[in-house]
PDB file of C-alpha atoms and ligand atoms in Angstrom:
ATOM      1  CA  MET A 433    -121.923 147.895  66.815  1.00 41.00           C
ATOM      2  CA  THR A 434    -122.243 144.002  67.271  1.00 47.00           C
ATOM      3  CA  GLU A 435    -119.437 141.871  66.232  1.00 56.00           C
ATOM      4  CA  THR A 436    -119.983 139.606  63.648  1.00 76.00           C
ATOM      5  CA  LYS A 437    -118.339 136.343  64.696  1.00 89.00           C
ATOM      6  CA  ARG A 438    -117.629 133.822  62.308  1.00 97.00           C
ATOM      7  CA  THR A 439    -118.908 130.270  62.578  1.00 98.00           C
ATOM      8  CA  ALA A 440    -116.677 126.943  62.123  1.00 98.00           C
ATOM      9  CA  PHE A 441    -118.513 123.556  62.079  1.00 98.00           C
ATOM     10  CA  ILE A 442    -115.967 120.764  63.324  1.00 98.00           C
ATOM     11  CA  THR A 443    -116.637 117.186  63.138  1.00 98.00           C
ATOM     12  CA  GLY A 444    -115.281 114.792  65.727  1.00 97.00           C
ATOM     13  CA  GLY A 445    -114.933 117.505  68.558  1.00 97.00           C
ATOM     14  CA  THR A 446    -115.213 115.095  71.812  1.00 96.00           C
ATOM     15  CA  ALA A 447    -111.428 114.223  71.717  1.00 95.00           C
ATOM     16  CA  GLY A 448    -108.229 114.803  70.193  1.00 97.00           C
ATOM     17  CA  ILE A 449    -107.377 117.274  67.573  1.00 98.00           C
ATOM     18  CA  GLY A 450    -111.257 118.201  66.948  1.00 98.00           C
ATOM     19  CA  ALA A 451    -111.819 118.824  70.814  1.00 97.00           C
ATOM     20  CA  ALA A 452    -108.486 121.062  70.742  1.00 98.00           C
ATOM     21  CA  ALA A 453    -109.765 122.753  67.707  1.00 98.00           C
ATOM     22  CA  VAL A 454    -113.203 123.588  69.403  1.00 98.00           C
ATOM     23  CA  HIS A 455    -111.248 125.091  72.208  1.00 98.00           C
ATOM     24  CA  ALA A 456    -108.851 126.937  69.745  1.00 98.00           C
ATOM     25  CA  PHE A 457    -111.308 128.348  67.653  1.00 98.00           C
ATOM     26  CA  ALA A 458    -113.874 129.525  70.626  1.00 98.00           C
ATOM     27  CA  ALA A 459    -110.755 131.376  72.275  1.00 98.00           C
ATOM     28  CA  ALA A 460    -110.239 133.225  68.910  1.00 98.00           C
ATOM     29  CA  GLY A 461    -113.637 134.278  68.972  1.00 97.00           C
ATOM     30  CA  TRP A 462    -115.250 132.101  66.573  1.00 98.00           C
ATOM     31  CA  ARG A 463    -118.665 130.261  67.362  1.00 98.00           C
ATOM     32  CA  VAL A 464    -118.243 126.754  66.958  1.00 98.00           C
ATOM     33  CA  VAL A 465    -120.620 123.566  65.619  1.00 98.00           C
ATOM     34  CA  THR A 466    -119.176 120.224  66.764  1.00 98.00           C
ATOM     35  CA  THR A 467    -120.369 116.656  66.648  1.00 97.00           C
ATOM     36  CA  GLY A 468    -119.371 113.476  68.184  1.00 96.00           C
ATOM     37  CA  ARG A 469    -120.956 110.412  69.387  1.00 95.00           C
ATOM     38  CA  ARG A 470    -120.260 111.233  73.196  1.00 94.00           C
ATOM     39  CA  ALA A 471    -122.890 113.223  74.225  1.00 95.00           C
ATOM     40  CA  ASP A 472    -121.404 113.643  77.835  1.00 96.00           C
ATOM     41  CA  ARG A 473    -118.258 114.841  76.494  1.00 95.00           C
ATOM     42  CA  LEU A 474    -119.969 117.299  74.276  1.00 96.00           C
ATOM     43  CA  ASP A 475    -121.926 118.539  77.367  1.00 96.00           C
ATOM     44  CA  LYS A 476    -118.679 119.022  78.938  1.00 96.00           C
ATOM     45  CA  LEU A 477    -117.400 121.557  75.961  1.00 96.00           C
ATOM     46  CA  THR A 478    -120.958 123.638  76.528  1.00 97.00           C
ATOM     47  CA  GLU A 479    -120.160 123.607  80.106  1.00 97.00           C
ATOM     48  CA  ALA A 480    -116.487 124.677  79.512  1.00 97.00           C
ATOM     49  CA  LEU A 481    -117.103 127.334  76.702  1.00 97.00           C
ATOM     50  CA  GLY A 482    -120.876 128.246  76.887  1.00 97.00           C
ATOM     51  CA  ALA A 483    -123.941 127.682  74.581  1.00 97.00           C
ATOM     52  CA  ASP A 484    -123.373 131.203  73.279  1.00 97.00           C
ATOM     53  CA  THR A 485    -120.148 129.924  71.852  1.00 98.00           C
ATOM     54  CA  VAL A 486    -120.671 126.385  71.024  1.00 98.00           C
ATOM     55  CA  HIS A 487    -123.601 124.528  69.813  1.00 98.00           C
ATOM     56  CA  THR A 488    -123.089 120.648  70.092  1.00 98.00           C
ATOM     57  CA  LEU A 489    -124.706 117.633  68.049  1.00 97.00           C
ATOM     58  CA  ALA A 490    -124.591 114.456  69.226  1.00 96.00           C
ATOM     59  CA  PHE A 491    -125.035 111.462  66.593  1.00 96.00           C
ATOM     60  CA  ASP A 492    -122.736 109.053  64.847  1.00 95.00           C
ATOM     61  CA  ILE A 493    -121.161 110.866  61.587  1.00 96.00           C
ATOM     62  CA  ARG A 494    -122.052 107.865  59.535  1.00 97.00           C
ATOM     63  CA  ASP A 495    -125.420 108.380  60.306  1.00 96.00           C
ATOM     64  CA  LYS A 496    -126.752 110.334  56.934  1.00 97.00           C
ATOM     65  CA  ALA A 497    -130.476 110.984  58.035  1.00 97.00           C
ATOM     66  CA  ALA A 498    -129.035 112.159  61.224  1.00 97.00           C
ATOM     67  CA  LEU A 499    -126.316 114.511  59.628  1.00 96.00           C
ATOM     68  CA  GLU A 500    -128.985 115.933  57.325  1.00 97.00           C
ATOM     69  CA  LYS A 501    -131.627 116.602  60.316  1.00 97.00           C
ATOM     70  CA  ALA A 502    -128.751 118.098  62.737  1.00 96.00           C
ATOM     71  CA  ILE A 503    -127.801 120.811  59.726  1.00 97.00           C
ATOM     72  CA  ALA A 504    -131.272 121.907  58.941  1.00 96.00           C
ATOM     73  CA  GLY A 505    -132.008 122.184  62.378  1.00 97.00           C
ATOM     74  CA  LEU A 506    -129.227 124.386  63.236  1.00 97.00           C
ATOM     75  CA  PRO A 507    -130.469 127.370  65.444  1.00 97.00           C
ATOM     76  CA  ALA A 508    -129.960 130.848  63.610  1.00 97.00           C
ATOM     77  CA  ASP A 509    -127.079 132.002  65.585  1.00 96.00           C
ATOM     78  CA  PHE A 510    -125.254 128.961  64.476  1.00 98.00           C
ATOM     79  CA  ALA A 511    -126.740 128.044  60.922  1.00 97.00           C
ATOM     80  CA  ASP A 512    -124.190 130.168  58.857  1.00 97.00           C
ATOM     81  CA  ILE A 513    -121.199 128.041  58.540  1.00 98.00           C
ATOM     82  CA  ASP A 514    -118.036 129.962  57.306  1.00 98.00           C
ATOM     83  CA  LEU A 515    -115.759 127.154  58.250  1.00 98.00           C
ATOM     84  CA  LEU A 516    -115.928 123.279  58.048  1.00 98.00           C
ATOM     85  CA  ILE A 517    -113.216 121.582  59.729  1.00 98.00           C
ATOM     86  CA  ASN A 518    -113.480 117.898  58.850  1.00 98.00           C
ATOM     87  CA  ASN A 519    -111.671 116.258  61.583  1.00 98.00           C
ATOM     88  CA  ALA A 520    -113.771 113.154  62.374  1.00 97.00           C
ATOM     89  CA  GLY A 521    -112.024 109.789  61.163  1.00 97.00           C
ATOM     90  CA  LEU A 522    -110.218 106.954  62.570  1.00 97.00           C
ATOM     91  CA  ALA A 523    -107.742 104.234  61.931  1.00 97.00           C
ATOM     92  CA  LEU A 524    -108.586 100.502  62.857  1.00 97.00           C
ATOM     93  CA  GLY A 525    -106.190  97.790  62.995  1.00 97.00           C
ATOM     94  CA  THR A 526    -102.517  97.452  61.964  1.00 96.00           C
ATOM     95  CA  SER A 527    -102.595  94.257  60.220  1.00 97.00           C
ATOM     96  CA  PRO A 528    -101.272  93.480  56.633  1.00 98.00           C
ATOM     97  CA  ALA A 529    -104.044  93.593  54.239  1.00 98.00           C
ATOM     98  CA  ASN A 530    -104.522  89.775  53.753  1.00 98.00           C
ATOM     99  CA  GLU A 531    -105.413  89.288  57.411  1.00 98.00           C
ATOM    100  CA  ALA A 532    -107.117  92.811  58.184  1.00 98.00           C
ATOM    101  CA  LYS A 533    -110.811  92.698  59.041  1.00 98.00           C
ATOM    102  CA  LEU A 534    -113.254  93.698  56.591  1.00 98.00           C
ATOM    103  CA  ASP A 535    -115.450  95.459  58.837  1.00 98.00           C
ATOM    104  CA  ASP A 536    -112.297  97.744  60.010  1.00 98.00           C
ATOM    105  CA  TRP A 537    -111.962  98.806  56.261  1.00 98.00           C
ATOM    106  CA  GLN A 538    -115.646  99.386  56.017  1.00 98.00           C
ATOM    107  CA  THR A 539    -115.802 101.301  59.086  1.00 98.00           C
ATOM    108  CA  MET A 540    -112.767 103.483  58.000  1.00 98.00           C
ATOM    109  CA  ILE A 541    -114.230 104.207  54.522  1.00 98.00           C
ATOM    110  CA  ASP A 542    -117.633 104.989  55.906  1.00 98.00           C
ATOM    111  CA  THR A 543    -116.241 107.543  58.313  1.00 98.00           C
ATOM    112  CA  ASN A 544    -113.198 109.049  56.605  1.00 98.00           C
ATOM    113  CA  ILE A 545    -114.650 108.943  53.214  1.00 98.00           C
ATOM    114  CA  THR A 546    -118.472 108.722  52.899  1.00 98.00           C
ATOM    115  CA  ALA A 547    -119.255 110.820  56.164  1.00 98.00           C
ATOM    116  CA  LEU A 548    -116.579 113.370  55.008  1.00 98.00           C
ATOM    117  CA  VAL A 549    -118.194 113.767  51.603  1.00 98.00           C
ATOM    118  CA  THR A 550    -121.642 113.992  52.793  1.00 98.00           C
ATOM    119  CA  VAL A 551    -121.021 116.665  55.275  1.00 98.00           C
ATOM    120  CA  THR A 552    -118.853 118.632  52.925  1.00 98.00           C
ATOM    121  CA  ARG A 553    -121.942 118.273  50.068  1.00 98.00           C
ATOM    122  CA  LEU A 554    -124.455 119.385  52.550  1.00 98.00           C
ATOM    123  CA  LEU A 555    -122.468 122.776  53.818  1.00 98.00           C
ATOM    124  CA  LEU A 556    -121.004 123.469  50.659  1.00 98.00           C
ATOM    125  CA  PRO A 557    -123.650 125.517  49.174  1.00 98.00           C
ATOM    126  CA  GLY A 558    -123.709 127.713  52.229  1.00 98.00           C
ATOM    127  CA  ILE A 559    -119.917 128.232  52.275  1.00 98.00           C
ATOM    128  CA  VAL A 560    -119.869 129.276  48.916  1.00 98.00           C
ATOM    129  CA  ALA A 561    -122.320 131.687  49.409  1.00 98.00           C
ATOM    130  CA  ARG A 562    -120.302 133.004  52.267  1.00 97.00           C
ATOM    131  CA  LYS A 563    -116.940 132.448  50.343  1.00 98.00           C
ATOM    132  CA  GLY A 564    -115.934 130.427  53.422  1.00 98.00           C
ATOM    133  CA  ALA A 565    -113.391 127.705  54.001  1.00 98.00           C
ATOM    134  CA  ILE A 566    -112.797 124.094  54.194  1.00 98.00           C
ATOM    135  CA  ILE A 567    -109.972 122.324  56.278  1.00 98.00           C
ATOM    136  CA  ASN A 568    -109.916 118.877  55.781  1.00 98.00           C
ATOM    137  CA  LEU A 569    -107.740 116.508  58.315  1.00 98.00           C
ATOM    138  CA  SER A 570    -105.648 114.131  55.985  1.00 98.00           C
ATOM    139  CA  SER A 571    -102.646 112.644  57.043  1.00 98.00           C
ATOM    140  CA  VAL A 572     -98.777 111.974  56.154  1.00 98.00           C
ATOM    141  CA  ALA A 573    -100.180 108.281  55.556  1.00 98.00           C
ATOM    142  CA  ALA A 574    -101.978 109.866  52.146  1.00 98.00           C
ATOM    143  CA  THR A 575     -98.429 110.474  50.837  1.00 98.00           C
ATOM    144  CA  TYR A 576     -96.136 107.828  52.627  1.00 97.00           C
ATOM    145  CA  PRO A 577     -97.178 104.216  52.647  1.00 96.00           C
ATOM    146  CA  TYR A 578     -96.575 101.905  55.821  1.00 95.00           C
ATOM    147  CA  ALA A 579     -96.983  98.519  56.326  1.00 95.00           C
ATOM    148  CA  GLY A 580    -100.477  98.112  58.438  1.00 96.00           C
ATOM    149  CA  GLY A 581    -101.778 101.518  56.736  1.00 97.00           C
ATOM    150  CA  ASN A 582    -103.338 100.063  53.753  1.00 97.00           C
ATOM    151  CA  VAL A 583    -107.104 101.166  53.900  1.00 98.00           C
ATOM    152  CA  TYR A 584    -106.404 103.867  56.234  1.00 98.00           C
ATOM    153  CA  GLY A 585    -103.652 105.328  54.243  1.00 98.00           C
ATOM    154  CA  GLY A 586    -105.950 105.132  51.209  1.00 98.00           C
ATOM    155  CA  THR A 587    -108.985 107.166  52.672  1.00 98.00           C
ATOM    156  CA  LYS A 588    -106.209 109.742  53.530  1.00 98.00           C
ATOM    157  CA  ALA A 589    -105.002 109.914  50.077  1.00 98.00           C
ATOM    158  CA  PHE A 590    -108.861 110.090  49.368  1.00 99.00           C
ATOM    159  CA  VAL A 591    -108.911 113.314  51.357  1.00 98.00           C
ATOM    160  CA  ARG A 592    -106.213 114.844  50.010  1.00 98.00           C
ATOM    161  CA  GLN A 593    -106.992 114.336  46.544  1.00 98.00           C
ATOM    162  CA  PHE A 594    -110.609 115.366  47.332  1.00 98.00           C
ATOM    163  CA  SER A 595    -109.397 118.541  48.827  1.00 98.00           C
ATOM    164  CA  LEU A 596    -107.559 119.486  45.561  1.00 98.00           C
ATOM    165  CA  GLY A 597    -110.416 118.556  43.524  1.00 98.00           C
ATOM    166  CA  LEU A 598    -112.601 120.754  45.766  1.00 98.00           C
ATOM    167  CA  ARG A 599    -110.342 123.711  44.723  1.00 98.00           C
ATOM    168  CA  ALA A 600    -110.699 122.915  40.949  1.00 98.00           C
ATOM    169  CA  ASP A 601    -114.261 122.978  41.575  1.00 98.00           C
ATOM    170  CA  LEU A 602    -114.631 126.319  43.478  1.00 98.00           C
ATOM    171  CA  HIS A 603    -112.480 127.749  41.219  1.00 98.00           C
ATOM    172  CA  GLY A 604    -113.023 131.598  41.053  1.00 98.00           C
ATOM    173  CA  LYS A 605    -116.072 131.435  43.889  1.00 98.00           C
ATOM    174  CA  GLY A 606    -113.641 132.613  46.745  1.00 98.00           C
ATOM    175  CA  VAL A 607    -113.592 129.471  48.744  1.00 98.00           C
ATOM    176  CA  ARG A 608    -110.481 128.348  50.417  1.00 98.00           C
ATOM    177  CA  VAL A 609    -109.461 124.549  50.765  1.00 98.00           C
ATOM    178  CA  THR A 610    -106.793 122.971  52.963  1.00 98.00           C
ATOM    179  CA  SER A 611    -105.601 119.341  53.402  1.00 98.00           C
ATOM    180  CA  ILE A 612    -103.672 119.356  56.576  1.00 98.00           C
ATOM    181  CA  GLU A 613    -101.320 116.391  56.810  1.00 98.00           C
ATOM    182  CA  PRO A 614     -99.969 115.304  60.140  1.00 98.00           C
ATOM    183  CA  GLY A 615     -97.713 112.602  61.174  1.00 98.00           C
ATOM    184  CA  MET A 616     -97.331 111.249  64.885  1.00 97.00           C
ATOM    185  CA  VAL A 617    -100.065 113.245  66.992  1.00 98.00           C
ATOM    186  CA  GLU A 618    -100.332 111.554  70.475  1.00 96.00           C
ATOM    187  CA  THR A 619    -104.205 111.423  71.073  1.00 95.00           C
ATOM    188  CA  GLU A 620    -106.503 108.586  71.520  1.00 92.00           C
ATOM    189  CA  PHE A 621    -105.785 107.605  67.721  1.00 93.00           C
ATOM    190  CA  THR A 622    -103.543 104.991  68.554  1.00 93.00           C
ATOM    191  CA  THR A 623    -105.791 103.292  71.414  1.00 94.00           C
ATOM    192  CA  VAL A 624    -108.806 103.579  68.915  1.00 94.00           C
ATOM    193  CA  ARG A 625    -106.528 101.690  66.536  1.00 95.00           C
ATOM    194  CA  THR A 626    -105.457  99.011  68.606  1.00 94.00           C
ATOM    195  CA  GLY A 627    -108.803  98.233  70.510  1.00 95.00           C
ATOM    196  CA  GLY A 628    -107.791  99.916  73.363  1.00 95.00           C
ATOM    197  CA  ASP A 629    -104.100  99.097  74.059  1.00 96.00           C
ATOM    198  CA  GLN A 630    -102.718 101.603  76.048  1.00 96.00           C
ATOM    199  CA  ALA A 631     -99.684  99.983  76.156  1.00 96.00           C
ATOM    200  CA  ALA A 632     -99.078  99.794  72.470  1.00 95.00           C
ATOM    201  CA  SER A 633     -99.911 103.578  72.431  1.00 96.00           C
ATOM    202  CA  ASP A 634     -97.235 104.605  75.104  1.00 96.00           C
ATOM    203  CA  LYS A 635     -94.578 102.269  73.032  1.00 95.00           C
ATOM    204  CA  LEU A 636     -95.481 104.210  69.792  1.00 94.00           C
ATOM    205  CA  TYR A 637     -95.055 107.627  71.264  1.00 96.00           C
ATOM    206  CA  GLY A 638     -92.520 107.051  74.140  1.00 96.00           C
ATOM    207  CA  GLY A 639     -89.550 109.195  73.731  1.00 97.00           C
ATOM    208  CA  VAL A 640     -90.752 110.689  70.349  1.00 97.00           C
ATOM    209  CA  ASN A 641     -91.791 113.569  71.751  1.00 98.00           C
ATOM    210  CA  PRO A 642     -94.805 113.581  69.413  1.00 98.00           C
ATOM    211  CA  MET A 643     -97.208 116.344  68.108  1.00 98.00           C
ATOM    212  CA  THR A 644     -99.832 117.201  70.413  1.00 98.00           C
ATOM    213  CA  ALA A 645    -103.623 118.134  69.182  1.00 98.00           C
ATOM    214  CA  GLU A 646    -103.120 121.753  70.578  1.00 98.00           C
ATOM    215  CA  ASP A 647    -100.415 121.638  67.752  1.00 98.00           C
ATOM    216  CA  ILE A 648    -102.704 120.754  64.816  1.00 98.00           C
ATOM    217  CA  ALA A 649    -105.428 122.912  66.403  1.00 98.00           C
ATOM    218  CA  ALA A 650    -103.327 126.053  66.463  1.00 98.00           C
ATOM    219  CA  THR A 651    -102.375 125.159  62.696  1.00 98.00           C
ATOM    220  CA  MET A 652    -105.984 125.097  61.820  1.00 98.00           C
ATOM    221  CA  LEU A 653    -106.612 128.312  63.334  1.00 98.00           C
ATOM    222  CA  TRP A 654    -103.388 129.946  61.361  1.00 98.00           C
ATOM    223  CA  VAL A 655    -104.572 128.286  58.311  1.00 98.00           C
ATOM    224  CA  ALA A 656    -108.065 129.538  58.812  1.00 98.00           C
ATOM    225  CA  GLU A 657    -107.062 133.233  59.643  1.00 97.00           C
ATOM    226  CA  GLN A 658    -104.770 133.758  56.600  1.00 97.00           C
ATOM    227  CA  PRO A 659    -105.646 136.441  54.383  1.00 97.00           C
ATOM    228  CA  LYS A 660    -108.532 135.504  52.147  1.00 96.00           C
ATOM    229  CA  HIS A 661    -106.673 135.624  48.712  1.00 97.00           C
ATOM    230  CA  LEU A 662    -104.108 133.250  50.314  1.00 98.00           C
ATOM    231  CA  ASN A 663    -105.010 129.390  50.296  1.00 98.00           C
ATOM    232  CA  ILE A 664    -102.961 126.948  51.367  1.00 98.00           C
ATOM    233  CA  ASN A 665    -103.047 123.948  49.418  1.00 98.00           C
ATOM    234  CA  THR A 666    -101.718 121.204  51.736  1.00 98.00           C
ATOM    235  CA  LEU A 667     -99.803 121.386  54.789  1.00 98.00           C
ATOM    236  CA  GLU A 668     -97.495 118.447  55.918  1.00 98.00           C
ATOM    237  CA  LEU A 669     -96.575 118.122  59.729  1.00 98.00           C
ATOM    238  CA  MET A 670     -94.350 115.946  61.541  1.00 98.00           C
ATOM    239  CA  PRO A 671     -92.490 115.751  65.009  1.00 98.00           C
ATOM    240  CA  VAL A 672     -88.837 116.428  64.582  1.00 98.00           C
ATOM    241  CA  ASN A 673     -88.182 112.892  65.705  1.00 98.00           C
ATOM    242  CA  GLN A 674     -90.204 111.222  63.075  1.00 98.00           C
ATOM    243  CA  SER A 675     -88.957 111.031  59.069  1.00 97.00           C
ATOM    244  CA  PHE A 676     -88.529 108.740  56.634  1.00 95.00           C
ATOM    245  CA  ALA A 677     -87.298 105.262  55.901  1.00 92.00           C
ATOM    246  CA  GLY A 678     -85.979 103.450  52.815  1.00 91.00           C
ATOM    247  CA  PHE A 679     -87.883 100.991  50.620  1.00 94.00           C
ATOM    248  CA  ALA A 680     -88.082  97.835  51.839  1.00 94.00           C
ATOM    249  CA  VAL A 681     -86.489  95.082  49.736  1.00 96.00           C
ATOM    250  CA  ALA A 682     -87.543  91.286  50.118  1.00 97.00           C
ATOM    251  CA  ARG A 683     -84.676  88.762  48.921  1.00 97.00           C
ATOM    252  CA  GLU A 684     -85.454  85.117  47.727  1.00 96.00           C
ATOM    253  CA  GLY A 685     -83.427  82.373  48.337  1.00 85.00           C
TER     254      GLY A 685
HETATM  255  C1  LIG B1248    -101.681 108.956  61.251  1.00 80.63           C
HETATM  256  C2  LIG B1248    -100.228 109.324  61.343  1.00 80.63           C
HETATM  257  O1  LIG B1248     -97.640 108.992  61.512  1.00 80.63           O
HETATM  258  O2  LIG B1248     -99.475 108.349  63.192  1.00 80.63           O
HETATM  259  O3  LIG B1248    -102.300 109.694  60.766  1.00 80.63           O
HETATM  260  O4  LIG B1248     -99.158 107.050  61.194  1.00 80.63           O
HETATM  261  S1  LIG B1248     -99.158 108.118  61.856  1.00 80.63           S
END
């Protein structure tokens, strides 16, 4: 009897948590469809994992027409998506709101919110039909505001609340939805945020022993492989060396 493989659709598979998730799910016997802008990196995934296991789609996730075309054109072996992992997203800038670049805000909203809801809406009928699952990558920034987090935190709060809203809408349909909310994970996240400042990234993570992309990928796999009657609504993770600060209080005079 041929084994029925489950298929995961992982956005943003070219680096960091997304790439680690592609490897983790492939190693666990899943088929994986993954998206990303950098075709050379996607080709390396195919070389490493094989075209029977991974199917890559090179386009910008913000490009709705390209997304619709890619999903409509999935080959038969990869067309039945059981699990959507909305991983693609980014932070841009650490400036206070009164100095931040509007273009950065727009890019974060377009990627972290608009593209995420678009791919979700496009894949949702199939996921409902298969009683599948969705894992959305939010952040501790959804819950805990910090200076310079402004729109980034806002987009991640959207992701958390959208995940919970999906749970409400999909009530009784057997679809699981989880919002995973990590704190500090050392990936390209901070070099992207700072426009390529490796020293800033090294300083931020130095001595922290931050979480790794593989930690979060293993968590995603664990969530996905829970029994079907069990839904993890939200899951917040931090490295041991990250916790909380008190309120900031400004004093006049
Ligand atoms: C980012 C989380 O803690 O690195 O999503 O700002 S943190």
